[in-house]
mmCIF file of C-alpha atoms in Angstrom:
data_model
loop_
_atom_site.group_PDB
_atom_site.id
_atom_site.type_symbol
_atom_site.label_atom_id
_atom_site.label_comp_id
_atom_site.label_asym_id
_atom_site.label_seq_id
_atom_site.Cartn_x
_atom_site.Cartn_y
_atom_site.Cartn_z
ATOM 1 C CA MET O 1 -0.034 -0.006 -0.005
ATOM 2 C CA SER O 2 1.299 3.379 -1.024
ATOM 3 C CA VAL O 3 0.443 5.695 1.843
ATOM 4 C CA ALA O 4 2.055 8.691 0.314
ATOM 5 C CA THR O 5 -0.240 8.479 -2.848
ATOM 6 C CA ASN O 6 -3.488 6.808 -1.597
ATOM 7 C CA PRO O 7 -5.717 9.624 -0.387
ATOM 8 C CA ILE O 8 -7.881 7.277 1.654
ATOM 9 C CA ILE O 9 -4.932 5.879 3.630
ATOM 10 C CA GLN O 10 -3.119 9.146 3.901
ATOM 11 C CA SER O 11 -6.092 11.070 5.159
ATOM 12 C CA THR O 12 -6.861 8.394 7.741
ATOM 13 C CA GLN O 13 -3.332 8.494 8.994
ATOM 14 C CA GLU O 14 -3.586 12.318 9.299
ATOM 15 C CA LEU O 15 -6.848 11.981 11.162
ATOM 16 C CA MET O 16 -5.201 9.455 13.620
ATOM 17 C CA GLY O 17 -2.472 12.059 14.297
ATOM 18 C CA GLU O 18 -5.106 14.509 15.308
ATOM 19 C CA LEU O 19 -6.945 12.293 17.815
ATOM 20 C CA ASP O 20 -5.947 12.040 21.469
ATOM 21 C CA GLU O 21 -4.750 8.625 22.752
ATOM 22 C CA GLN O 22 -7.906 7.968 24.851
ATOM 23 C CA THR O 23 -10.273 8.655 21.883
ATOM 24 C CA ILE O 24 -8.116 6.240 19.796
ATOM 25 C CA ASP O 25 -8.028 3.551 22.405
ATOM 26 C CA ASP O 26 -11.814 3.766 23.051
ATOM 27 C CA ALA O 27 -12.483 3.717 19.227
ATOM 28 C CA ARG O 28 -10.200 0.827 18.841
ATOM 29 C CA ASP O 29 -12.019 -1.169 21.658
ATOM 30 C CA ASN O 30 -15.414 -0.329 20.094
ATOM 31 C CA VAL O 31 -14.438 -1.337 16.574
ATOM 32 C CA ARG O 32 -12.849 -4.618 17.757
ATOM 33 C CA ALA O 33 -15.933 -5.538 19.758
ATOM 34 C CA ARG O 34 -18.495 -4.500 17.184
ATOM 35 C CA SER O 35 -16.603 -6.217 14.293
ATOM 36 C CA ILE O 36 -16.349 -9.445 16.043
ATOM 37 C CA GLU O 37 -20.139 -9.283 16.968
ATOM 38 C CA SER O 38 -21.163 -8.698 13.321
ATOM 39 C CA ASN O 39 -18.468 -10.455 11.213
ATOM 40 C CA GLY O 40 -16.872 -13.069 13.554
ATOM 41 C CA GLU O 41 -13.517 -11.443 13.210
ATOM 42 C CA SER O 42 -11.794 -8.223 14.323
ATOM 43 C CA ILE O 43 -10.814 -5.290 12.167
ATOM 44 C CA ALA O 44 -8.474 -2.513 12.995
ATOM 45 C CA LEU O 45 -9.750 0.975 13.583
ATOM 46 C CA GLU O 46 -7.894 2.431 10.570
ATOM 47 C CA ASP O 47 -9.176 -0.342 8.389
ATOM 48 C CA SER O 48 -12.794 0.454 9.518
ATOM 49 C CA ILE O 49 -12.393 4.095 8.690
ATOM 50 C CA ASN O 50 -10.881 3.260 5.309
ATOM 51 C CA LEU O 51 -13.666 0.847 4.622
ATOM 52 C CA ILE O 52 -16.307 3.434 5.360
ATOM 53 C CA LYS O 53 -14.630 5.882 3.046
ATOM 54 C CA ALA O 54 -14.454 3.213 0.302
ATOM 55 C CA ALA O 55 -18.231 2.617 0.938
ATOM 56 C CA LYS O 56 -18.818 6.324 0.381
ATOM 57 C CA TYR O 57 -16.887 6.165 -2.859
ATOM 58 C CA LEU O 58 -18.973 3.370 -4.214
ATOM 59 C CA SER O 59 -22.287 4.952 -3.029
ATOM 60 C CA ALA O 60 -21.364 8.117 -4.690
ATOM 61 C CA ALA O 61 -21.161 6.555 -8.183
ATOM 62 C CA ASP O 62 -24.777 7.823 -8.766
ATOM 63 C CA GLY O 63 -24.729 10.638 -6.116
ATOM 64 C CA LEU O 64 -25.014 9.997 -2.448
ATOM 65 C CA SER O 65 -28.717 9.540 -1.452
ATOM 66 C CA ASN O 66 -30.063 10.513 1.960
ATOM 67 C CA ALA O 67 -30.440 6.637 2.584
ATOM 68 C CA GLU O 68 -26.764 6.034 1.858
ATOM 69 C CA ILE O 69 -25.629 8.938 4.089
ATOM 70 C CA THR O 70 -27.830 7.545 6.800
ATOM 71 C CA GLY O 71 -26.343 4.146 6.252
ATOM 72 C CA LEU O 72 -22.818 5.520 6.550
ATOM 73 C CA LYS O 73 -23.804 7.318 9.770
ATOM 74 C CA LEU O 74 -25.350 4.137 11.108
ATOM 75 C CA LEU O 75 -22.308 2.037 10.253
ATOM 76 C CA MET O 76 -20.034 4.576 12.075
ATOM 77 C CA ARG O 77 -22.362 4.496 15.064
ATOM 78 C CA LYS O 78 -22.552 0.742 14.997
ATOM 79 C CA TYR O 79 -18.679 0.580 15.216
ATOM 80 C CA GLY O 80 -18.769 3.215 17.984
ATOM 81 C CA LEU O 81 -16.684 5.662 16.080
ATOM 82 C CA PRO O 82 -16.210 9.056 17.690
ATOM 83 C CA ASP O 83 -17.814 12.208 16.325
ATOM 84 C CA GLU O 84 -14.441 13.546 15.059
ATOM 85 C CA VAL O 85 -14.027 10.366 12.776
ATOM 86 C CA ALA O 86 -17.671 10.626 11.648
ATOM 87 C CA GLN O 87 -17.190 14.236 10.629
ATOM 88 C CA HIS O 88 -13.962 13.423 8.913
ATOM 89 C CA VAL O 89 -15.543 10.542 6.858
ATOM 90 C CA LEU O 90 -18.522 12.675 5.921
ATOM 91 C CA ALA O 91 -16.460 15.526 4.763
ATOM 92 C CA PHE O 92 -13.947 13.231 2.984
ATOM 93 C CA GLU O 93 -14.060 14.008 -0.793
ATOM 94 C CA VAL O 94 -14.455 10.845 -3.022
ATOM 95 C CA ALA O 95 -14.762 12.466 -6.411
ATOM 96 C CA GLU O 96 -11.064 11.998 -7.297
ATOM 97 C CA LEU O 97 -10.805 8.425 -5.989
ATOM 98 C CA SER O 98 -10.170 5.463 -8.390
ATOM 99 C CA PRO O 99 -10.642 1.757 -8.292
ATOM 100 C CA ALA O 100 -6.886 1.519 -7.800
ATOM 101 C CA ASP O 101 -7.187 3.536 -4.573
ATOM 102 C CA ILE O 102 -9.738 0.898 -3.294
ATOM 103 C CA GLY O 103 -7.399 -1.881 -4.458
ATOM 104 C CA GLU O 104 -4.657 -0.677 -2.099
ATOM 105 C CA LEU O 105 -6.910 -1.131 0.962
ATOM 106 C CA ALA O 106 -6.623 -4.858 1.207
ATOM 107 C CA GLU O 107 -4.356 -7.681 0.147
ATOM 108 C CA PRO O 108 -5.319 -8.810 -3.362
ATOM 109 C CA ARG O 109 -7.629 -11.784 -3.547
ATOM 110 C CA SER O 110 -7.991 -12.150 0.227
ATOM 111 C CA ARG O 111 -10.798 -12.433 2.819
ATOM 112 C CA GLU O 112 -10.155 -8.734 3.698
ATOM 113 C CA ALA O 113 -10.595 -7.832 0.017
ATOM 114 C CA CYS O 114 -14.070 -9.769 -0.032
ATOM 115 C CA PHE O 115 -15.155 -8.166 3.264
ATOM 116 C CA LEU O 116 -14.195 -4.775 1.938
ATOM 117 C CA LEU O 117 -16.101 -5.114 -1.232
ATOM 118 C CA SER O 118 -19.061 -6.669 0.469
ATOM 119 C CA SER O 119 -19.278 -3.814 2.941
ATOM 120 C CA MET O 120 -18.988 -1.206 0.221
ATOM 121 C CA ILE O 121 -21.809 -2.782 -1.720
ATOM 122 C CA ALA O 122 -24.068 -3.085 1.397
ATOM 123 C CA ILE O 123 -24.008 0.672 1.952
ATOM 124 C CA ALA O 124 -24.544 1.447 -1.794
ATOM 125 C CA ALA O 125 -27.419 -1.081 -2.005
ATOM 126 C CA ILE O 126 -29.398 0.538 0.769
ATOM 127 C CA ASP O 127 -31.414 2.462 -1.773
ATOM 128 C CA GLY O 128 -30.958 -0.124 -4.539
ATOM 129 C CA LEU O 129 -27.843 -0.775 -6.503
ATOM 130 C CA SER O 130 -27.714 1.402 -9.610
ATOM 131 C CA ASP O 131 -25.909 0.422 -12.826
ATOM 132 C CA ASP O 132 -23.172 2.883 -12.069
ATOM 133 C CA GLU O 133 -22.677 1.497 -8.554
ATOM 134 C CA LEU O 134 -22.660 -2.107 -9.926
ATOM 135 C CA ALA O 135 -20.097 -1.112 -12.656
ATOM 136 C CA ASP O 136 -17.874 0.566 -9.970
ATOM 137 C CA ALA O 137 -18.256 -2.450 -7.694
ATOM 138 C CA HIS O 138 -16.943 -4.625 -10.449
ATOM 139 C CA GLU O 139 -14.024 -2.295 -11.101
ATOM 140 C CA ALA O 140 -13.167 -2.155 -7.373
ATOM 141 C CA GLY O 141 -13.513 -5.927 -7.194
ATOM 142 C CA ALA O 142 -11.016 -6.293 -10.078
ATOM 143 C CA ALA O 143 -8.632 -3.843 -8.376
ATOM 144 C CA LEU O 144 -8.820 -5.995 -5.280
ATOM 145 C CA GLY O 145 -7.895 -9.047 -7.255
ATOM 146 C CA LEU O 146 -11.348 -10.496 -7.334
ATOM 147 C CA GLY O 147 -12.672 -12.227 -10.456
ATOM 148 C CA PRO O 148 -16.040 -11.272 -12.041
ATOM 149 C CA LYS O 149 -17.915 -14.398 -10.862
ATOM 150 C CA LEU O 150 -16.695 -13.880 -7.359
ATOM 151 C CA VAL O 151 -17.648 -10.267 -7.427
ATOM 152 C CA THR O 152 -21.129 -11.327 -8.621
ATOM 153 C CA LEU O 153 -21.494 -13.674 -5.634
ATOM 154 C CA ILE O 154 -20.381 -10.868 -3.249
ATOM 155 C CA VAL O 155 -22.928 -8.497 -4.937
ATOM 156 C CA ALA O 156 -25.657 -11.046 -4.340
ATOM 157 C CA GLU O 157 -24.717 -11.697 -0.750
ATOM 158 C CA ALA O 158 -24.507 -8.072 0.078
ATOM 159 C CA LYS O 159 -27.817 -7.239 -1.501
ATOM 160 C CA ALA O 160 -29.502 -10.080 0.470
ATOM 161 C CA SER O 161 -27.863 -8.852 3.701
ATOM 162 C CA VAL O 162 -29.206 -5.363 3.108
ATOM 163 C CA TYR O 163 -32.643 -6.849 2.512
ATOM 164 C CA GLY O 164 -32.391 -8.775 5.767
ATOM 165 C CA VAL O 165 -31.244 -5.598 7.698
ATOM 166 C CA LEU O 166 -34.073 -3.554 6.182
ATOM 167 C CA LYS O 167 -36.644 -6.252 7.150
ATOM 168 C CA GLY O 168 -35.075 -6.827 10.564
ATOM 169 C CA ASP O 169 -34.884 -10.541 9.698
ATOM 170 C CA ARG O 170 -32.259 -11.818 12.135
ATOM 171 C CA ALA O 171 -32.751 -15.531 11.074
ATOM 172 C CA LEU O 172 -31.981 -14.527 7.398
ATOM 173 C CA LEU O 173 -28.943 -12.534 8.484
ATOM 174 C CA ARG O 174 -27.591 -15.491 10.513
ATOM 175 C CA GLN O 175 -27.944 -17.664 7.380
ATOM 176 C CA LEU O 176 -26.233 -15.091 5.251
ATOM 177 C CA MET O 177 -23.279 -14.999 7.642
ATOM 178 C CA SER O 178 -22.692 -18.613 6.730
ATOM 179 C CA VAL O 179 -23.054 -17.740 2.979
ATOM 180 C CA ARG O 180 -20.714 -14.840 3.418
ATOM 181 C CA ARG O 181 -18.060 -17.049 5.074
ATOM 182 C CA ALA O 182 -18.356 -19.693 2.318
ATOM 183 C CA ILE O 183 -17.942 -17.028 -0.330
ATOM 184 C CA PHE O 184 -14.934 -15.460 1.324
ATOM 185 C CA ALA O 185 -13.393 -18.869 1.739
ATOM 186 C CA LEU O 186 -13.201 -19.211 -2.008
ATOM 187 C CA VAL O 187 -10.110 -17.014 -1.860
ATOM 188 C CA GLU O 188 -8.285 -18.981 0.811
ATOM 189 C CA PRO O 189 -5.478 -21.224 -0.245
ATOM 190 C CA ASP O 190 -6.361 -24.989 -0.189
#
């Protein structure tokens, strides 16, 4: 990952330098606990901030809707991110980002790449997934080293998960967690 040239990574590092240690420690604890609850594995604070910026990028492909902005805010609240982080993410400009910038956020063809893409799609799909968002999802997936068939599976899983969240169907969401893990396992070495 090229920190010096990736605006997502660079701006997150600058933000981390502006936060006090207690805020960072509390946010790390919140993100760790919430990510284990919802995904079964922990993600780092910086990765969660980068993920939400990437989700904003994908959602903005057809213009950020109120539903997508609300989804971003709810995701940040779910992870227990402090107001300073939320304000930073909401102010972060995504217009100049490219799929290559997204591709630098995770190891190519990895579980992390699958998780990143799935999370990005889930936010964009809150108000339906437009053709522009779908095209950008495939480009981001390719930049993350994920093949078109795998991206199609991740899109389907993310859309179904959004449906489950919007309907409040916890049983469906539990089943989709198994589907998500099976899809993500496709990139693991045998």
